[in-house]
Coordinates of C-alpha atoms in Angstrom, one line a residue:
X7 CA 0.0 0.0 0.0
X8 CA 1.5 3.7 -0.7
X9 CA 1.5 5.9 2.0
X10 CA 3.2 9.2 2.6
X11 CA 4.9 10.5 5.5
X12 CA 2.5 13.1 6.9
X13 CA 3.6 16.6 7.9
X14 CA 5.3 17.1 11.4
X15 CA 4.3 13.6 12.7
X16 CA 5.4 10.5 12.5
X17 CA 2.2 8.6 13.3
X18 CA 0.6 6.8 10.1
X19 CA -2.5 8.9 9.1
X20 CA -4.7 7.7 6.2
X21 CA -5.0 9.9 3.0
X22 CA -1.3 11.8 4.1
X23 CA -1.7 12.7 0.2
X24 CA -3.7 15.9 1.5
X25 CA -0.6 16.8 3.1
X26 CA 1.6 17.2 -0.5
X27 CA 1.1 21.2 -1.4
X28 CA -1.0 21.4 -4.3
X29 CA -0.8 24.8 -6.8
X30 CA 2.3 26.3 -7.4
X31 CA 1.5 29.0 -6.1
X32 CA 1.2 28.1 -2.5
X33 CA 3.5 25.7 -3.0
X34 CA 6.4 28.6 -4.1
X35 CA 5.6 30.7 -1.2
X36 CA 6.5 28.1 1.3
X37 CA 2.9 26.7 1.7
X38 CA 2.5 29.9 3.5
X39 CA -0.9 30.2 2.0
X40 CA -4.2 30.5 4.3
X41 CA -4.5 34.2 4.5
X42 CA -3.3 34.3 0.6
X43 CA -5.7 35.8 -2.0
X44 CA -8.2 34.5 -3.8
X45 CA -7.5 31.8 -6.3
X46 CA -8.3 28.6 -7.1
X47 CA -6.1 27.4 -5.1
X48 CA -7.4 28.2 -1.9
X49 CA -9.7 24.9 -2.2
X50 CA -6.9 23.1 -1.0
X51 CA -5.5 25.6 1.9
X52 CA -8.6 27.6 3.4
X53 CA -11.9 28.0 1.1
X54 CA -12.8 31.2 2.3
X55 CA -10.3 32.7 0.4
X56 CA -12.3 31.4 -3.0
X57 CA -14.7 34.6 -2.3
X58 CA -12.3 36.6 -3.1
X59 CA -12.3 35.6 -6.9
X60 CA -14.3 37.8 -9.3
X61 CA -14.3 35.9 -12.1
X62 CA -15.0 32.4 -12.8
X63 CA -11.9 30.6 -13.4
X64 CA -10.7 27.4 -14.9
X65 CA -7.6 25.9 -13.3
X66 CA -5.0 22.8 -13.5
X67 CA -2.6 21.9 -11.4
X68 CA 0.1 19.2 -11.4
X69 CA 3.2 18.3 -9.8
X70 CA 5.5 15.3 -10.2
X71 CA 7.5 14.1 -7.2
X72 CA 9.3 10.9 -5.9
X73 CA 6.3 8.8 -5.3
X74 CA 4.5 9.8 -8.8
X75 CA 2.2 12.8 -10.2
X76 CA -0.7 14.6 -8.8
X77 CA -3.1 16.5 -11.3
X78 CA -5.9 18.4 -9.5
X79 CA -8.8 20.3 -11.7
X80 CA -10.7 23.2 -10.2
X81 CA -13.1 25.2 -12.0
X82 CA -14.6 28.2 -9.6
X83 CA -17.9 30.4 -10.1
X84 CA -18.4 34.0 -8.4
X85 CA -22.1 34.6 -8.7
X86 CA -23.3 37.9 -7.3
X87 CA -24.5 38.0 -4.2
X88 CA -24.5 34.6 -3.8
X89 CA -20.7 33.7 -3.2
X90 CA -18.7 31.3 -5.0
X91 CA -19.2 27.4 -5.9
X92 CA -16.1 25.8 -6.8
X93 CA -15.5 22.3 -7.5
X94 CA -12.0 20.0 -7.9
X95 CA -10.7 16.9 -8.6
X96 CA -7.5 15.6 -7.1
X97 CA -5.8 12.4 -8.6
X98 CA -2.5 11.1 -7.3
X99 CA -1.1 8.5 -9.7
X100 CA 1.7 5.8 -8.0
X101 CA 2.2 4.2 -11.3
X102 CA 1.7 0.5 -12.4
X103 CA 3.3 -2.9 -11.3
X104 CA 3.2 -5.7 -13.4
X105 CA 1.1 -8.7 -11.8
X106 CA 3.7 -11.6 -12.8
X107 CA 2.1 -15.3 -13.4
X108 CA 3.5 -18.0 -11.1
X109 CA 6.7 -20.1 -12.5
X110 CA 7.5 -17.0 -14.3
X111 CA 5.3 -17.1 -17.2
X112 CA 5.2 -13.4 -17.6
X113 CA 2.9 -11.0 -16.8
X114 CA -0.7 -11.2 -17.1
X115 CA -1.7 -7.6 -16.4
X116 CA -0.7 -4.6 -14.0
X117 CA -1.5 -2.9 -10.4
X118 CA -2.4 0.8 -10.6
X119 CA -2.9 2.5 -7.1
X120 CA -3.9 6.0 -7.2
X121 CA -5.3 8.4 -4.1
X122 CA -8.3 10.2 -5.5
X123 CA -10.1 13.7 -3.8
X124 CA -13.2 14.7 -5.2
X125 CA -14.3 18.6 -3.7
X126 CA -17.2 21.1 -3.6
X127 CA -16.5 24.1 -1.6
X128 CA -18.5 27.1 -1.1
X129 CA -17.4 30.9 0.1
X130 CA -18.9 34.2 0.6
X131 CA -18.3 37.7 2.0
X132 CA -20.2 38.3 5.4
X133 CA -20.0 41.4 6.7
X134 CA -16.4 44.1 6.4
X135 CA -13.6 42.5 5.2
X136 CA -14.7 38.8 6.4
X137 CA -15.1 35.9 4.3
X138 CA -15.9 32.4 5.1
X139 CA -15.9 29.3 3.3
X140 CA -16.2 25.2 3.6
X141 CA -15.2 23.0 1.6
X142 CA -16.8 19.0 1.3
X143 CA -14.3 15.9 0.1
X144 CA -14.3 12.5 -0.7
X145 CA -11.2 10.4 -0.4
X146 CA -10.1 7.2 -2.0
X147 CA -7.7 5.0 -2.1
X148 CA -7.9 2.7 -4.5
X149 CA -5.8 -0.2 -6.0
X150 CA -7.0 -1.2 -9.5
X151 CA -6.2 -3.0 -12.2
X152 CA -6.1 -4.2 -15.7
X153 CA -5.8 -7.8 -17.5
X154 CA -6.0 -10.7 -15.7
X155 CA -5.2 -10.2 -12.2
X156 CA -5.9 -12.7 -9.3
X157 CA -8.0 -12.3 -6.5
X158 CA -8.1 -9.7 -4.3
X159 CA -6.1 -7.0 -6.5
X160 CA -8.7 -4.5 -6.5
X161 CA -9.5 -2.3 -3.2
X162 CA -10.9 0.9 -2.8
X163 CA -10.8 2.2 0.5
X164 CA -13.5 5.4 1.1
X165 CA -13.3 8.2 3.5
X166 CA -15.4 11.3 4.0
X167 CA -14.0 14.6 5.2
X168 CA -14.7 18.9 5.5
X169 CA -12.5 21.6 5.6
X170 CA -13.7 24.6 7.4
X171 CA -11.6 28.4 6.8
X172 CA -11.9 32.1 7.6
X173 CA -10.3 35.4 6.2
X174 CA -10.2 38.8 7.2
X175 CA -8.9 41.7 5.5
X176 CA -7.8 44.5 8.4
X177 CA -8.5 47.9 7.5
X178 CA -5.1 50.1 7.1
X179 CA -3.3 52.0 4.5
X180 CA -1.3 49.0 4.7
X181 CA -3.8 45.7 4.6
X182 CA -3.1 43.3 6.9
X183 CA -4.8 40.1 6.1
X184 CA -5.7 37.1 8.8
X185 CA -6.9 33.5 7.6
X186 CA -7.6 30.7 9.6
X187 CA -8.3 26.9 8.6
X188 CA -8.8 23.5 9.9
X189 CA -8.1 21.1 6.9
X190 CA -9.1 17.4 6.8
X191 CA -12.0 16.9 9.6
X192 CA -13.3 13.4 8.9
X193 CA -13.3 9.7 9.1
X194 CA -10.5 7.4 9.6
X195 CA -9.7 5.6 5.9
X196 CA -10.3 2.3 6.0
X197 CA -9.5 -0.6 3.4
X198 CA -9.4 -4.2 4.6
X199 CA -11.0 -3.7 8.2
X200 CA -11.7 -1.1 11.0
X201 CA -8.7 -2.0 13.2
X202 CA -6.4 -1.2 10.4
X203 CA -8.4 2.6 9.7
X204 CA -5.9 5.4 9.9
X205 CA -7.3 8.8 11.0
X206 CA -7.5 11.8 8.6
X207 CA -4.4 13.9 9.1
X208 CA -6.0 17.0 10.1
X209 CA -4.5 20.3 10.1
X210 CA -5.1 23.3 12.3
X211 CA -3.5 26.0 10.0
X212 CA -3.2 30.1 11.3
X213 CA -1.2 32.8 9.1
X214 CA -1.4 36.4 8.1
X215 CA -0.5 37.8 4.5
X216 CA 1.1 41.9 4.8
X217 CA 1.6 44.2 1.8
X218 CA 5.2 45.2 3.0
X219 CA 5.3 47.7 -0.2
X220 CA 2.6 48.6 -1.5
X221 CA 2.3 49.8 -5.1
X222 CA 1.1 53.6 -6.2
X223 CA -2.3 53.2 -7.2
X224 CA -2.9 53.4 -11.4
X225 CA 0.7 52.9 -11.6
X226 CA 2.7 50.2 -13.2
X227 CA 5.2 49.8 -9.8
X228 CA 6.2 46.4 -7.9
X229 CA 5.0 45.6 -4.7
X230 CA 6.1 43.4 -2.0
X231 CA 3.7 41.1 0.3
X232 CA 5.0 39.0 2.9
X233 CA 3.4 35.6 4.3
X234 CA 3.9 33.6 7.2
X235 CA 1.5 30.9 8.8
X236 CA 1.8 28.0 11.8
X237 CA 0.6 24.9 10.9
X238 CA -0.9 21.7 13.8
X239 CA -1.3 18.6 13.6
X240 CA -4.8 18.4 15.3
X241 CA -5.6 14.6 17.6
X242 CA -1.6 14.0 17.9
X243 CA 0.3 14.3 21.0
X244 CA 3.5 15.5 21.2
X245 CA 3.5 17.4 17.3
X246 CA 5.0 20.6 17.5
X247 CA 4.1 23.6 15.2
X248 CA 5.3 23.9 11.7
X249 CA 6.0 27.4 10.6
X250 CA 5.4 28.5 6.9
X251 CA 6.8 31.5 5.2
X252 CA 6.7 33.2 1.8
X253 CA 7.9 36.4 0.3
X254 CA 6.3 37.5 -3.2
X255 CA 7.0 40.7 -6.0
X256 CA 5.9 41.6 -8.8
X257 CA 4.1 43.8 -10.8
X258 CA 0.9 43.7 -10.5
X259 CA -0.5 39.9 -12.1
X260 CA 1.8 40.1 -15.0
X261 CA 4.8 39.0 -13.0
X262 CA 5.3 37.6 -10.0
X263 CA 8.4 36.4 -8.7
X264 CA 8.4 34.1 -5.3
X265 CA 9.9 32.3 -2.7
X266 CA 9.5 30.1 0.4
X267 CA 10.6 27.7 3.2
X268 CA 8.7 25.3 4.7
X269 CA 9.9 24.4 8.5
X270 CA 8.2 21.2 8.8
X271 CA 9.3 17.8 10.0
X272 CA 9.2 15.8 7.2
X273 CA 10.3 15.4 3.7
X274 CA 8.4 18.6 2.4
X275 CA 10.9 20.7 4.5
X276 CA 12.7 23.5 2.6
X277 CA 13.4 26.0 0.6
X278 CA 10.8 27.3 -2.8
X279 CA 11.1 29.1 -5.4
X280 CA 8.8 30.1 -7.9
X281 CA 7.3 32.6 -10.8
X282 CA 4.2 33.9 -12.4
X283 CA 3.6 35.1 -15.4
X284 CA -0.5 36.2 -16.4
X285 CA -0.6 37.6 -20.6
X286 CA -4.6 38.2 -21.0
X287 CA -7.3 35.8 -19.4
X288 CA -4.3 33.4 -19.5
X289 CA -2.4 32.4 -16.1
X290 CA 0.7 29.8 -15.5
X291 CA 2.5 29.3 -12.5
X292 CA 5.8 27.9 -11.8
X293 CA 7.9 26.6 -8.5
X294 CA 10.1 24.3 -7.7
X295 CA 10.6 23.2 -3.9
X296 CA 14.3 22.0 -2.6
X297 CA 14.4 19.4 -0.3
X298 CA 17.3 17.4 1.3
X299 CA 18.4 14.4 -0.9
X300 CA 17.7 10.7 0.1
X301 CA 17.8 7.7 -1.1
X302 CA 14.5 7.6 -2.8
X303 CA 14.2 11.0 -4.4
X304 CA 15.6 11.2 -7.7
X305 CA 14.3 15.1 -8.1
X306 CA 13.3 18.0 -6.5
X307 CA 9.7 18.5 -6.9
X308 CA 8.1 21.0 -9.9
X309 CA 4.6 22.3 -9.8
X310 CA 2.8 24.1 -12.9
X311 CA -0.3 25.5 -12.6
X312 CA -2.3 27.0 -15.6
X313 CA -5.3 29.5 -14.7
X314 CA -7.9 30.5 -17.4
X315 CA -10.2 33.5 -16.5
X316 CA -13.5 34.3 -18.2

């Protein structure tokens, strides 16, 4: 069975997948992203920050690390006065393995185990500069395959869980913006019986986003925002806090540059790097995180994320 490492604990947790920074985006700014601003990428850091989006935007995401590729598609909907519906689907692929016959005969057909997330979120504006959103998923972990392939080959394992955010924008010259999010609230996932469930590894995220410099208004000028969250395992003794941190430029959406580290106890520890470019409607996102080499990761991890706006 593949399983990943979760973040800052070293007690197995079902679906760790959700743990792996999704967007490159987020993932370029150190995964220093619940108080970031609106895209469709919030779905997979804090939800309420999807209210912030004005237009309805089309968005994939993909990243290929150690253990295989993740693709996630998000397509979000602002409707006036009513908030914003998103919905996204998250597929981790772990590759095949060929099913050999017995006596070495060959093979007769190949294991495919994939982690699969399947989201509706919804987010609105209540009242100032507060926004709130939640977010509905449903986890599997499945083990499928194709030709002929003996009993008991194909699993699917099927959990249910909700993520729950809040952002506020301070009033100032100077914005100051708070988010909050608890990530990952739900059943343990469970494939061949109840005593071997693992519990969803939920998150208890808390971070504020600060225009550092902040551009003159109708002027084509850089600004500078800086980003730093703490991040909880929630039901595990003994985790201590993982802090986050991300510095972005740019000017305006046409380029961004960014960068990152990520002060967590596990593999996703490190430092990020990352660019945007936005020509038109048209969006992509670039980053590349830096861990410390061992003796299963070939590459450092790269994320691209494309964002079309209508």
């Amino acid at each position: 069975m593949p399983r990943l490492r979760a973040q800052t604990t070293g007690t197995p947790e079902g679906a760790a997948f959700l743990l792996v920074p999704v967007g490159a985006r987020a993932t370029a700014l150190g995964q220093a992203a619940v108080a970031d601003i609106g895209s469709t990428e919030s779905i997979f850091w804090n939800p309420a920050g999807l209210a912030e989006l004005k237009h309805t935007q089309l968005a994939l995401h993909h990243y290929a690390d150690f253990f295989g590729t993740g693709d996630a598609f998000v397509i979000a909907m602002p409707l006036a006065g009513l908030g914003t519906f998103t919905a996204a689907a998250y597929i981790v692929d772990y590759g095949e393995v060929p099913i050999t016959l017995p006596g070495g005969g060959g093979t007769s057909g190949s294991a495919i185990a994939r982690n699969v997330a399947l989201e509706a979120s919804y987010a609105t504006q209540l009242v100032g500069g507060l926004s709130a959103g939640i977010a509905y998923k449903l986890v599997q972990l499945r083990f499928d395959c194709t030709g002929e392939c003996p009993a008991g080959s194909t699993m699917v394992g099927t959990t249910h869980a909700v993520d729950v955010g809040l952002r506020y924008v301070l009033p100032g010259a100077m914005p100051i913006v708070v988010g909050a999010a608890i990530r990952n609230v739900g059943f343990p996932l469970q494939v061949n019986n109840q005593a071997q469930a693992d519990p969803m590894p939920t998150r208890l995220q808390i971070g504020v986003a600060w225009v550092l410099v902040r551009p003159v208004p109708d002027a084509d000028a850089f600004d500078v925002r800086v980003l730093a969250d703490l991040q909880g395992a929630v039901g595990q003794g003994g985790s201590s806090a993982a802090t986050l941190v991300g510095l972005e430029s740019g000017l305006r959406e046409v380029l961004r540059v960014r960068a990152g580290f990520a002060f967590v106890d596990s593999r996703q520890r490190g430092p990020s790097l990352g660019v945007g470019v936005k020509v038109g409607r048209l969006g992509i996102d670039l980053a590349m995180t830096f861990f410390p080499s061992d003796a299963i990761a070939e590459k450092d991890p790269l994320h691209v994320s494309l964002r079309l706006d209508f």
